[in-house]
mmCIF file of C-alpha atoms and ligand atoms in Angstrom:
data_model
loop_
_atom_site.group_PDB
_atom_site.id
_atom_site.type_symbol
_atom_site.label_atom_id
_atom_site.label_comp_id
_atom_site.label_asym_id
_atom_site.label_seq_id
_atom_site.Cartn_x
_atom_site.Cartn_y
_atom_site.Cartn_z
ATOM 1 C CA MET A 1 0.000 0.000 0.000
ATOM 2 C CA HIS A 2 1.257 3.437 -0.854
ATOM 3 C CA VAL A 3 0.865 6.044 1.846
ATOM 4 C CA SER A 4 1.733 9.585 0.903
ATOM 5 C CA ARG A 5 3.648 11.817 3.308
ATOM 6 C CA ARG A 6 0.580 13.981 3.729
ATOM 7 C CA ASN A 7 -1.586 11.014 4.692
ATOM 8 C CA THR A 8 1.052 9.697 7.025
ATOM 9 C CA LEU A 9 1.181 12.931 8.972
ATOM 10 C CA LYS A 10 -2.580 12.772 9.173
ATOM 11 C CA ILE A 11 -2.285 9.334 10.705
ATOM 12 C CA ILE A 12 0.096 10.722 13.326
ATOM 13 C CA GLY A 13 -2.225 13.609 14.010
ATOM 14 C CA SER A 14 -5.397 11.581 14.156
ATOM 15 C CA GLY A 15 -4.684 8.896 16.698
ATOM 16 C CA ALA A 16 -3.676 9.278 20.318
ATOM 17 C CA ILE A 17 -0.533 7.365 19.678
ATOM 18 C CA ILE A 18 2.825 8.874 20.339
ATOM 19 C CA LEU A 19 3.663 9.085 24.027
ATOM 20 C CA ALA A 20 -0.016 9.175 24.775
ATOM 21 C CA ALA A 21 0.022 5.424 24.752
ATOM 22 C CA SER A 22 1.827 3.306 27.253
ATOM 23 C CA SER A 23 -0.334 0.296 27.220
ATOM 24 C CA CYS A 24 -0.849 -3.031 25.536
ATOM 25 C CA THR A 25 -3.224 -3.459 22.671
ATOM 26 C CA GLY A 26 -3.797 -7.071 23.692
ATOM 27 C CA PRO A 27 -2.058 -10.302 22.826
ATOM 28 C CA ASP A 28 -0.623 -10.383 19.337
ATOM 29 C CA LYS A 29 -1.632 -13.838 18.100
ATOM 30 C CA SER A 30 1.252 -13.994 15.633
ATOM 31 C CA SER A 31 3.894 -13.105 18.227
ATOM 32 C CA SER A 32 6.151 -15.764 19.676
ATOM 33 C CA PHE A 33 6.657 -13.613 22.791
ATOM 34 C CA PRO A 34 4.463 -13.884 25.885
ATOM 35 C CA ASP A 35 1.468 -11.542 26.205
ATOM 36 C CA PRO A 36 2.917 -8.361 27.815
ATOM 37 C CA ALA A 37 -0.357 -7.823 29.692
ATOM 38 C CA ALA A 38 -0.539 -11.374 31.088
ATOM 39 C CA ALA A 39 0.544 -10.276 34.584
ATOM 40 C CA TRP A 40 -2.766 -8.418 34.993
ATOM 41 C CA HIS A 41 -4.748 -11.666 34.944
ATOM 42 C CA ASP A 42 -2.058 -14.071 36.168
ATOM 43 C CA ALA A 43 -1.817 -12.337 39.572
ATOM 44 C CA ALA A 44 -5.177 -13.674 40.730
ATOM 45 C CA LEU A 45 -4.165 -17.227 39.752
ATOM 46 C CA GLU A 46 -1.339 -17.445 42.314
ATOM 47 C CA THR A 47 -2.323 -19.944 45.005
ATOM 48 C CA ASP A 48 0.492 -19.203 47.482
ATOM 49 C CA VAL A 49 -0.289 -16.154 49.700
ATOM 50 C CA LEU A 50 3.157 -14.573 49.497
ATOM 51 C CA ARG A 51 3.353 -14.988 45.725
ATOM 52 C CA PHE A 52 -0.229 -13.712 45.393
ATOM 53 C CA GLY A 53 0.867 -10.519 47.166
ATOM 54 C CA LEU A 54 4.022 -10.137 45.071
ATOM 55 C CA ALA A 55 2.213 -10.812 41.791
ATOM 56 C CA HIS A 56 -0.221 -8.011 42.665
ATOM 57 C CA GLY A 57 2.616 -5.763 43.848
ATOM 58 C CA LEU A 58 4.192 -5.779 40.413
ATOM 59 C CA LEU A 59 1.050 -4.218 38.948
ATOM 60 C CA ALA A 60 2.056 -1.014 40.753
ATOM 61 C CA PRO A 61 2.540 2.328 39.037
ATOM 62 C CA ASN A 62 6.249 3.120 38.785
ATOM 63 C CA PRO A 63 8.334 5.750 36.983
ATOM 64 C CA HIS A 64 8.846 5.080 33.261
ATOM 65 C CA ASN A 65 7.483 1.590 33.950
ATOM 66 C CA ARG A 66 10.998 0.503 34.900
ATOM 67 C CA GLN A 67 9.610 -2.153 37.298
ATOM 68 C CA PRO A 68 12.710 -1.822 39.479
ATOM 69 C CA TRP A 69 11.710 -4.544 41.973
ATOM 70 C CA MET A 70 13.704 -7.709 42.665
ATOM 71 C CA LEU A 71 12.521 -10.279 45.171
ATOM 72 C CA ASP A 72 14.290 -12.815 47.271
ATOM 73 C CA LEU A 73 11.848 -15.335 48.763
ATOM 74 C CA HIS A 74 13.045 -16.610 52.157
ATOM 75 C CA ASP A 75 10.216 -19.017 53.066
ATOM 76 C CA SER A 76 6.418 -19.139 52.689
ATOM 77 C CA TYR A 77 5.974 -16.120 54.963
ATOM 78 C CA SER A 78 8.826 -13.767 54.204
ATOM 79 C CA ALA A 79 10.792 -12.193 51.390
ATOM 80 C CA SER A 80 13.138 -9.274 50.809
ATOM 81 C CA LEU A 81 12.462 -6.528 48.312
ATOM 82 C CA TYR A 82 15.503 -5.113 46.514
ATOM 83 C CA VAL A 83 15.900 -2.498 43.845
ATOM 84 C CA ASP A 84 17.367 -3.545 40.525
ATOM 85 C CA THR A 85 20.094 -0.883 40.362
ATOM 86 C CA ASP A 86 20.212 -1.143 36.549
ATOM 87 C CA LYS A 87 16.719 0.343 36.379
ATOM 88 C CA ASP A 88 17.628 3.816 37.593
ATOM 89 C CA LEU A 89 16.830 7.073 35.794
ATOM 90 C CA PRO A 90 19.949 9.143 36.492
ATOM 91 C CA GLN A 91 18.861 12.228 34.520
ATOM 92 C CA THR A 92 15.265 12.729 35.635
ATOM 93 C CA ASP A 93 15.492 10.934 38.980
ATOM 94 C CA PRO A 94 19.063 11.610 40.103
ATOM 95 C CA PHE A 95 18.482 10.574 43.742
ATOM 96 C CA ASP A 96 16.162 7.617 42.995
ATOM 97 C CA ARG A 97 13.317 9.446 44.772
ATOM 98 C CA GLN A 98 10.722 8.468 42.186
ATOM 99 C CA LEU A 99 12.041 4.922 41.965
ATOM 100 C CA THR A 100 11.575 4.649 45.751
ATOM 101 C CA ILE A 101 8.011 5.953 45.417
ATOM 102 C CA GLY A 102 7.352 3.182 42.874
ATOM 103 C CA LEU A 103 8.656 0.616 45.374
ATOM 104 C CA GLY A 104 6.258 2.092 47.949
ATOM 105 C CA CYS A 105 3.406 1.567 45.480
ATOM 106 C CA PHE A 106 4.530 -2.063 45.158
ATOM 107 C CA LEU A 107 4.452 -2.578 48.939
ATOM 108 C CA GLU A 108 0.989 -1.055 49.310
ATOM 109 C CA LEU A 109 -0.493 -3.296 46.607
ATOM 110 C CA PHE A 110 1.186 -6.234 48.334
ATOM 111 C CA ALA A 111 -0.400 -5.284 51.688
ATOM 112 C CA ILE A 112 -3.865 -4.776 50.181
ATOM 113 C CA SER A 113 -3.672 -8.114 48.340
ATOM 114 C CA VAL A 114 -2.550 -10.325 51.206
ATOM 115 C CA ALA A 115 -5.221 -8.673 53.410
ATOM 116 C CA GLU A 116 -7.746 -10.007 50.905
ATOM 117 C CA LEU A 117 -6.585 -13.515 51.917
ATOM 118 C CA GLY A 118 -6.647 -12.717 55.651
ATOM 119 C CA TYR A 119 -2.953 -11.887 56.100
ATOM 120 C CA ARG A 120 -1.376 -8.794 57.616
ATOM 121 C CA ALA A 121 1.775 -7.510 55.919
ATOM 122 C CA GLU A 122 4.647 -6.248 57.992
ATOM 123 C CA PHE A 123 7.442 -4.233 56.352
ATOM 124 C CA GLU A 124 10.801 -3.530 57.912
ATOM 125 C CA LEU A 125 12.055 -0.692 55.717
ATOM 126 C CA PHE A 126 15.743 -0.429 54.816
ATOM 127 C CA PRO A 127 16.799 -2.958 57.493
ATOM 128 C CA GLU A 128 20.482 -2.420 56.629
ATOM 129 C CA GLY A 129 20.180 1.359 56.226
ATOM 130 C CA SER A 130 20.001 3.514 53.103
ATOM 131 C CA SER A 131 21.702 6.393 51.360
ATOM 132 C CA ALA A 132 19.972 9.648 50.450
ATOM 133 C CA GLN A 133 22.092 9.833 47.282
ATOM 134 C CA SER A 134 20.975 6.623 45.607
ATOM 135 C CA LEU A 135 19.412 3.252 46.241
ATOM 136 C CA ASP A 136 21.942 0.440 46.380
ATOM 137 C CA THR A 137 22.170 -3.312 46.785
ATOM 138 C CA ARG A 138 20.929 -3.269 50.388
ATOM 139 C CA PRO A 139 17.323 -4.463 50.887
ATOM 140 C CA VAL A 140 14.535 -1.915 50.539
ATOM 141 C CA ALA A 141 12.215 -3.908 52.797
ATOM 142 C CA LYS A 142 11.956 -7.148 54.649
ATOM 143 C CA ILE A 143 8.422 -8.377 54.028
ATOM 144 C CA THR A 144 6.624 -10.724 56.419
ATOM 145 C CA ILE A 145 3.019 -11.921 56.405
ATOM 146 C CA HIS A 146 0.987 -12.964 59.462
ATOM 147 C CA ALA A 147 -2.377 -14.741 59.444
ATOM 148 C CA SER A 148 -4.947 -12.537 61.148
ATOM 149 C CA ASN A 149 -8.574 -13.105 62.151
ATOM 150 C CA SER A 150 -9.272 -9.468 62.889
ATOM 151 C CA LEU A 151 -8.060 -7.972 59.617
ATOM 152 C CA LYS A 152 -10.657 -6.302 57.363
ATOM 153 C CA ALA A 153 -10.322 -6.709 53.596
ATOM 154 C CA ASP A 154 -9.611 -3.438 51.809
ATOM 155 C CA PRO A 155 -12.382 -2.316 49.412
ATOM 156 C CA LEU A 156 -9.679 -0.942 47.101
ATOM 157 C CA PHE A 157 -8.446 -4.479 46.309
ATOM 158 C CA THR A 158 -10.751 -5.157 43.357
ATOM 159 C CA HIS A 159 -9.661 -1.931 41.674
ATOM 160 C CA ILE A 160 -6.036 -3.083 41.377
ATOM 161 C CA TYR A 161 -6.847 -4.747 38.038
ATOM 162 C CA ASN A 162 -8.322 -1.631 36.432
ATOM 163 C CA ARG A 163 -5.976 0.970 37.863
ATOM 164 C CA ARG A 164 -4.144 2.892 35.135
ATOM 165 C CA SER A 165 -2.012 5.949 34.531
ATOM 166 C CA ASN A 166 -4.155 7.598 31.878
ATOM 167 C CA ARG A 167 -2.243 9.921 29.511
ATOM 168 C CA SER A 168 -5.255 10.738 27.324
ATOM 169 C CA LYS A 169 -6.908 14.090 26.979
ATOM 170 C CA PHE A 170 -9.586 14.364 29.660
ATOM 171 C CA ALA A 171 -13.196 15.386 29.019
ATOM 172 C CA LYS A 172 -14.464 18.848 29.926
ATOM 173 C CA SER A 173 -16.835 17.527 32.639
ATOM 174 C CA LEU A 174 -15.715 18.922 35.973
ATOM 175 C CA ILE A 175 -14.548 16.885 38.926
ATOM 176 C CA THR A 176 -16.426 17.771 42.110
ATOM 177 C CA ALA A 177 -14.516 18.890 45.176
ATOM 178 C CA THR A 178 -16.149 15.996 47.068
ATOM 179 C CA ASP A 179 -14.640 13.434 44.679
ATOM 180 C CA ALA A 180 -11.228 15.118 44.607
ATOM 181 C CA ARG A 181 -11.224 15.225 48.421
ATOM 182 C CA GLN A 182 -12.026 11.499 48.538
ATOM 183 C CA ILE A 183 -9.138 10.702 46.177
ATOM 184 C CA ALA A 184 -6.675 12.850 48.124
ATOM 185 C CA GLY A 185 -7.954 11.409 51.381
ATOM 186 C CA ALA A 186 -7.507 7.773 50.336
ATOM 187 C CA ASP A 187 -4.461 7.851 52.549
ATOM 188 C CA THR A 188 -4.084 9.723 55.797
ATOM 189 C CA LYS A 189 -0.408 9.168 56.541
ATOM 190 C CA THR A 190 1.008 11.820 54.208
ATOM 191 C CA ILE A 191 0.092 15.420 53.587
ATOM 192 C CA ALA A 192 -2.313 15.044 50.709
ATOM 193 C CA GLY A 193 -3.867 17.953 48.889
ATOM 194 C CA PHE A 194 -6.204 18.590 45.990
ATOM 195 C CA THR A 195 -7.709 21.376 43.994
ATOM 196 C CA THR A 196 -10.774 21.864 41.860
ATOM 197 C CA ASP A 197 -10.332 25.630 41.941
ATOM 198 C CA LYS A 198 -10.203 27.087 38.426
ATOM 199 C CA ALA A 199 -7.341 29.523 39.023
ATOM 200 C CA GLN A 200 -5.196 27.014 40.908
ATOM 201 C CA ILE A 201 -5.818 24.350 38.239
ATOM 202 C CA GLU A 202 -4.762 26.810 35.548
ATOM 203 C CA ALA A 203 -1.582 27.720 37.473
ATOM 204 C CA LEU A 204 -0.677 24.042 37.898
ATOM 205 C CA ARG A 205 -1.456 23.233 34.247
ATOM 206 C CA GLN A 206 0.907 26.015 33.228
ATOM 207 C CA ILE A 207 3.705 24.729 35.484
ATOM 208 C CA CYS A 208 3.243 21.194 34.087
ATOM 209 C CA VAL A 209 3.378 22.496 30.510
ATOM 210 C CA THR A 210 6.542 24.546 31.131
ATOM 211 C CA ALA A 211 8.153 21.631 32.971
ATOM 212 C CA ALA A 212 7.288 19.179 30.160
ATOM 213 C CA LYS A 213 8.871 21.546 27.627
ATOM 214 C CA ILE A 214 12.034 21.731 29.765
ATOM 215 C CA GLU A 215 12.270 17.933 29.971
ATOM 216 C CA PHE A 216 11.584 17.432 26.244
ATOM 217 C CA LEU A 217 13.964 20.175 25.138
ATOM 218 C CA THR A 218 16.846 19.246 27.442
ATOM 219 C CA PRO A 219 18.591 16.586 25.354
ATOM 220 C CA ARG A 220 19.974 14.458 28.213
ATOM 221 C CA THR A 221 16.646 14.252 30.086
ATOM 222 C CA TYR A 222 14.592 13.652 26.961
ATOM 223 C CA MET A 223 17.018 11.000 25.683
ATOM 224 C CA GLU A 224 16.463 9.069 28.899
ATOM 225 C CA SER A 225 12.868 8.589 27.740
ATOM 226 C CA VAL A 226 13.802 7.924 24.106
ATOM 227 C CA ASN A 227 16.149 5.138 25.183
ATOM 228 C CA LEU A 228 13.282 3.493 27.043
ATOM 229 C CA MET A 229 10.709 3.738 24.267
ATOM 230 C CA ARG A 230 9.328 0.436 23.017
ATOM 231 C CA ILE A 231 7.903 1.084 19.590
ATOM 232 C CA GLY A 232 5.211 -1.263 18.303
ATOM 233 C CA ASP A 233 3.761 -4.531 19.598
ATOM 234 C CA GLU A 234 6.819 -6.648 18.902
ATOM 235 C CA GLU A 235 9.287 -4.428 20.816
ATOM 236 C CA ILE A 236 6.795 -4.149 23.664
ATOM 237 C CA ALA A 237 6.379 -7.922 23.852
ATOM 238 C CA GLN A 238 10.161 -8.418 23.809
ATOM 239 C CA ASN A 239 10.691 -5.786 26.529
ATOM 240 C CA PRO A 240 7.493 -5.382 28.534
ATOM 241 C CA ASP A 241 8.657 -2.251 30.358
ATOM 242 C CA GLY A 242 9.618 1.355 29.600
ATOM 243 C CA LEU A 243 7.504 3.737 27.548
ATOM 244 C CA ALA A 244 5.355 1.656 25.256
ATOM 245 C CA ILE A 245 4.299 3.378 22.049
ATOM 246 C CA ASN A 246 1.646 1.548 20.141
ATOM 247 C CA GLY A 247 -1.580 1.985 18.313
ATOM 248 C CA PRO A 248 -3.018 0.813 15.037
ATOM 249 C CA ALA A 249 -0.643 2.761 12.771
ATOM 250 C CA ILE A 250 2.603 2.488 14.723
ATOM 251 C CA SER A 251 3.999 -0.643 13.089
ATOM 252 C CA LEU A 252 3.423 0.910 9.681
ATOM 253 C CA LEU A 253 4.958 4.263 10.676
ATOM 254 C CA LYS A 254 7.917 2.418 12.147
ATOM 255 C CA ARG A 255 8.445 0.408 8.958
ATOM 256 C CA MET A 256 8.273 3.653 6.974
ATOM 257 C CA GLY A 257 10.971 5.162 9.215
ATOM 258 C CA ILE A 258 8.644 7.911 10.458
ATOM 259 C CA VAL A 259 8.281 6.838 14.086
ATOM 260 C CA THR A 260 11.638 5.438 15.159
ATOM 261 C CA ARG A 261 13.908 6.100 18.115
ATOM 262 C CA LYS A 262 15.946 8.308 15.776
ATOM 263 C CA THR A 263 13.036 10.483 14.601
ATOM 264 C CA LEU A 264 11.591 10.671 18.111
ATOM 265 C CA ALA A 265 14.983 11.914 19.334
ATOM 266 C CA ASP A 266 15.158 14.682 16.733
ATOM 267 C CA PRO A 267 13.462 17.913 17.938
ATOM 268 C CA ALA A 268 12.969 18.937 14.294
ATOM 269 C CA SER A 269 10.967 15.800 13.397
ATOM 270 C CA SER A 270 7.182 15.683 13.236
ATOM 271 C CA ALA A 271 7.219 12.640 15.556
ATOM 272 C CA PHE A 272 9.032 14.640 18.273
ATOM 273 C CA LYS A 273 6.800 17.687 17.852
ATOM 274 C CA GLN A 274 3.685 15.546 17.930
ATOM 275 C CA GLY A 275 4.864 13.778 21.104
ATOM 276 C CA LEU A 276 5.449 17.059 22.925
ATOM 277 C CA ARG A 277 2.215 18.569 21.609
ATOM 278 C CA GLN A 278 0.199 15.580 22.829
ATOM 279 C CA TYR A 279 1.766 15.595 26.287
ATOM 280 C CA ILE A 280 1.085 19.324 26.669
ATOM 281 C CA ALA A 281 -2.440 19.113 25.239
ATOM 282 C CA ALA A 282 -3.236 16.333 27.718
ATOM 283 C CA ALA A 283 -1.808 18.310 30.670
ATOM 284 C CA ARG A 284 -4.030 21.249 29.693
ATOM 285 C CA THR A 285 -7.166 19.108 30.070
ATOM 286 C CA ALA A 286 -6.691 18.583 33.814
ATOM 287 C CA THR A 287 -9.969 19.341 35.573
ATOM 288 C CA GLY A 288 -8.427 18.849 38.984
ATOM 289 C CA PHE A 289 -5.126 17.975 40.652
ATOM 290 C CA VAL A 290 -4.200 15.849 43.646
ATOM 291 C CA TRP A 291 -0.815 15.759 45.341
ATOM 292 C CA ILE A 292 1.189 14.207 48.118
ATOM 293 C CA ALA A 293 3.842 15.888 50.250
ATOM 294 C CA THR A 294 5.972 14.674 53.129
ATOM 295 C CA PRO A 295 7.506 16.713 55.991
ATOM 296 C CA THR A 296 11.076 15.854 54.935
ATOM 297 C CA ASN A 297 12.403 13.713 52.110
ATOM 298 C CA SER A 298 13.648 10.582 53.866
ATOM 299 C CA ARG A 299 13.652 7.223 52.116
ATOM 300 C CA SER A 300 10.883 5.928 54.399
ATOM 301 C CA GLU A 301 8.755 8.995 53.599
ATOM 302 C CA GLN A 302 9.265 8.339 49.889
ATOM 303 C CA ILE A 303 8.000 4.787 50.461
ATOM 304 C CA MET A 304 5.060 6.231 52.405
ATOM 305 C CA ALA A 305 4.332 8.616 49.525
ATOM 306 C CA GLY A 306 4.231 5.669 47.103
ATOM 307 C CA ARG A 307 1.840 3.782 49.375
ATOM 308 C CA ALA A 308 -0.355 6.872 49.526
ATOM 309 C CA TYR A 309 -0.189 7.539 45.795
ATOM 310 C CA VAL A 310 -1.357 4.098 44.727
ATOM 311 C CA ARG A 311 -4.236 4.322 47.231
ATOM 312 C CA GLN A 312 -5.260 7.609 45.616
ATOM 313 C CA ASN A 313 -5.000 6.023 42.173
ATOM 314 C CA LEU A 314 -7.160 3.079 43.305
ATOM 315 C CA ARG A 315 -9.742 5.370 44.907
ATOM 316 C CA ALA A 316 -9.918 7.383 41.683
ATOM 317 C CA THR A 317 -10.418 4.115 39.764
ATOM 318 C CA GLN A 318 -13.239 3.184 42.164
ATOM 319 C CA LEU A 319 -14.873 6.559 41.451
ATOM 320 C CA GLY A 320 -14.452 6.158 37.675
ATOM 321 C CA ILE A 321 -11.956 9.039 37.541
ATOM 322 C CA ALA A 322 -8.791 8.980 35.434
ATOM 323 C CA MET A 323 -5.465 9.943 36.946
ATOM 324 C CA HIS A 324 -2.131 10.867 35.395
ATOM 325 C CA PRO A 325 1.016 11.790 37.334
ATOM 326 C CA LEU A 326 2.859 14.801 35.946
ATOM 327 C CA SER A 327 6.236 14.633 37.649
ATOM 328 C CA GLN A 328 8.426 16.865 35.515
ATOM 329 C CA ALA A 329 8.181 19.937 37.776
ATOM 330 C CA LEU A 330 9.089 17.838 40.821
ATOM 331 C CA GLN A 331 12.407 16.668 39.441
ATOM 332 C CA GLU A 332 15.812 17.559 40.813
ATOM 333 C CA TYR A 333 18.029 18.845 38.003
ATOM 334 C CA PRO A 334 19.279 22.404 37.553
ATOM 335 C CA GLU A 335 17.110 23.342 34.542
ATOM 336 C CA MET A 336 13.961 22.440 36.539
ATOM 337 C CA GLN A 337 14.783 24.399 39.682
ATOM 338 C CA GLN A 338 12.386 27.319 39.104
ATOM 339 C CA GLU A 339 9.450 25.006 38.360
ATOM 340 C CA LEU A 340 10.243 22.937 41.468
ATOM 341 C CA ILE A 341 9.974 26.082 43.598
ATOM 342 C CA LYS A 342 6.826 27.238 41.777
ATOM 343 C CA VAL A 343 5.017 23.915 42.120
ATOM 344 C CA HIS A 344 5.641 23.928 45.881
ATOM 345 C CA GLU A 345 4.360 27.508 46.108
ATOM 346 C CA THR A 346 1.265 26.800 44.036
ATOM 347 C CA THR A 347 0.315 23.702 46.053
ATOM 348 C CA LYS A 348 1.187 25.583 49.272
ATOM 349 C CA THR A 349 3.654 22.882 50.257
ATOM 350 C CA SER A 350 6.757 25.066 50.522
ATOM 351 C CA GLY A 351 8.863 23.766 53.414
ATOM 352 C CA GLN A 352 7.711 20.199 52.737
ATOM 353 C CA ARG A 353 8.709 17.859 49.917
ATOM 354 C CA LEU A 354 6.138 17.490 47.178
ATOM 355 C CA GLN A 355 6.433 13.837 46.131
ATOM 356 C CA MET A 356 3.576 13.327 43.648
ATOM 357 C CA LEU A 357 1.365 15.578 41.553
ATOM 358 C CA ALA A 358 -1.323 14.095 39.308
ATOM 359 C CA ARG A 359 -4.026 15.527 37.120
ATOM 360 C CA ILE A 360 -7.485 14.041 37.442
ATOM 361 C CA GLY A 361 -10.499 14.083 35.157
ATOM 362 C CA TYR A 362 -12.893 11.948 33.175
ATOM 363 C CA ALA A 363 -11.535 9.905 30.268
ATOM 364 C CA LYS A 364 -12.115 6.687 28.376
ATOM 365 C CA ALA A 365 -10.444 3.683 29.951
ATOM 366 C CA VAL A 366 -7.033 2.721 28.538
ATOM 367 C CA ASN A 367 -5.412 -0.692 28.238
ATOM 368 C CA PRO A 368 -3.061 -2.024 30.921
ATOM 369 C CA SER A 369 0.630 -1.249 30.610
ATOM 370 C CA PRO A 370 3.108 -4.089 30.035
ATOM 371 C CA ARG A 371 4.685 -6.029 32.885
ATOM 372 C CA PHE A 372 7.455 -8.577 33.312
ATOM 373 C CA PRO A 373 6.065 -11.679 35.040
ATOM 374 C CA LEU A 374 6.879 -12.462 38.671
ATOM 375 C CA ALA A 375 9.321 -15.205 37.613
ATOM 376 C CA ALA A 376 11.502 -12.581 35.920
ATOM 377 C CA LYS A 377 11.713 -10.599 39.148
ATOM 378 C CA LEU A 378 12.883 -13.334 41.487
ATOM 379 C CA THR A 379 16.578 -13.402 42.329
ATOM 380 C CA SER A 380 18.525 -16.022 40.387
ATOM 381 C CA ASN A 381 18.383 -18.413 43.352
ATOM 382 C CA GLU A 382 14.607 -18.387 43.237
ATOM 383 C CA GLN A 383 14.494 -18.799 39.500
ATOM 384 C CA THR A 384 16.574 -21.938 39.879
ATOM 385 C CA LYS A 385 14.313 -23.168 42.690
ATOM 386 C CA THR A 386 11.107 -22.502 40.774
ATOM 387 C CA GLY A 387 12.593 -23.826 37.537
HETATM 388 C C1 LIG B 401 6.856 8.272 40.980
HETATM 389 C C2 LIG B 401 6.097 8.201 39.689
HETATM 390 C C3 LIG B 401 6.211 9.236 38.764
HETATM 391 C C4 LIG B 401 5.521 9.182 37.556
HETATM 392 N N1 LIG B 401 5.602 10.247 36.688
HETATM 393 C C5 LIG B 401 4.951 10.199 35.513
HETATM 394 C C6 LIG B 401 5.015 11.295 34.594
HETATM 395 O O1 LIG B 401 5.619 12.323 34.855
HETATM 396 N N2 LIG B 401 4.357 11.195 33.411
HETATM 397 C C7 LIG B 401 3.654 10.074 33.070
HETATM 398 O O2 LIG B 401 3.099 10.025 31.976
HETATM 399 N N3 LIG B 401 3.563 9.036 33.923
HETATM 400 C C8 LIG B 401 4.182 9.075 35.131
HETATM 401 N N4 LIG B 401 4.082 8.032 36.008
HETATM 402 C C9 LIG B 401 3.252 6.860 35.647
HETATM 403 C C10 LIG B 401 4.114 5.720 35.143
HETATM 404 O O3 LIG B 401 4.682 6.033 33.895
HETATM 405 C C11 LIG B 401 3.234 4.468 35.081
HETATM 406 O O4 LIG B 401 2.910 4.100 36.392
HETATM 407 C C12 LIG B 401 3.903 3.298 34.378
HETATM 408 O O5 LIG B 401 4.148 3.588 33.019
HETATM 409 C C13 LIG B 401 3.030 2.051 34.455
HETATM 410 O O6 LIG B 401 1.756 2.310 33.938
HETATM 411 P P1 LIG B 401 0.438 2.094 34.806
HETATM 412 O O7 LIG B 401 0.479 3.016 35.979
HETATM 413 O O8 LIG B 401 -0.696 2.403 33.876
HETATM 414 O O9 LIG B 401 0.414 0.662 35.269
HETATM 415 C C14 LIG B 401 4.724 8.064 37.247
HETATM 416 C C15 LIG B 401 4.589 7.026 38.193
HETATM 417 C C16 LIG B 401 5.255 7.091 39.418
HETATM 418 C C17 LIG B 401 5.083 6.000 40.443
#
């Protein structure tokens, strides 16, 4: 089939494809690779309590979908969570703050899931200490489960399967303050905030837009994303992590050399411009914002922020509200410094550490993002044991 350049650009412009997508389109029947979305239904099939918790933990939101968790199973009741130090994001997350938040999300989903089976999760955080500079090979948490008769199941559990980070444009319908308050209040251990105020929303939209432009137009921070892009179903199935770019026309555009890592990296290309335009256009459709701050910025507070964030995301899912973290302004590199100050001022969190900021609104559901299976995340000892 011949596709003219004009038509091709129309294809790019017509579909919410580039960067807007980070999800699976479903199993590709012709692919010899496993279904990258299998983890979303396999989790419920685990019959062992500890593995049930871990298989749900890995459905957690996490920066750039790096899935930085590694697990060492000790016995049927305990395991250690480690970070895979190869999964860091040195440009946009120089102190592994966001990575730690993602690990907190993992732990919260673990706790909610084992509670469903009548078990209480206990976490000993950083049992061998931690560094504020970077995560290292020391354990992030020692995880233990205890059978409990008094434990109540968490109503958020069933929403784990439909929770998403939704990068689409949101509808114009307004979010009520009551709903936004319920999302923010899904966790009470951090300083959570929200806004549905028109002027404050506009100020935050503007900060997110400026911050996105800084990240996209700073070559070293943008290239960190480009290097993690998985373009088309086959790449996604081979590497079910990173920033998945798919959609009906992507394979064709890739074959034509229009959407490739090279074109996406070139600020003069239409693929790059379209990616930035879509991210900004989506940020501008926020009809509310929720955020999480902590008094200081310790590793355990970052874990706490992750636990809080995923609870907010699950509560939003329960309410039928889409959520999308916009983290650019919160990042710690020199070019972002002004936006980091501004975002604290605008959310009235100056003096604390803003850990998460997400836009909320109404949007069509999106597909689940890819995941490596639990077996790929067990330390080599375990892989040998489980065959
Ligand atoms: C700490 C943290 C920061 C994130 N920042 C962003 C962001 O700035 N932009 C974005 O599109 N997604 C962001 N996300 C969402 C992740 O990209 C998303 O969780 C991951 O791709 C997996 O997709 P899922 O949440 O739909 O399962 C962030 C997630 C976490 C936990």
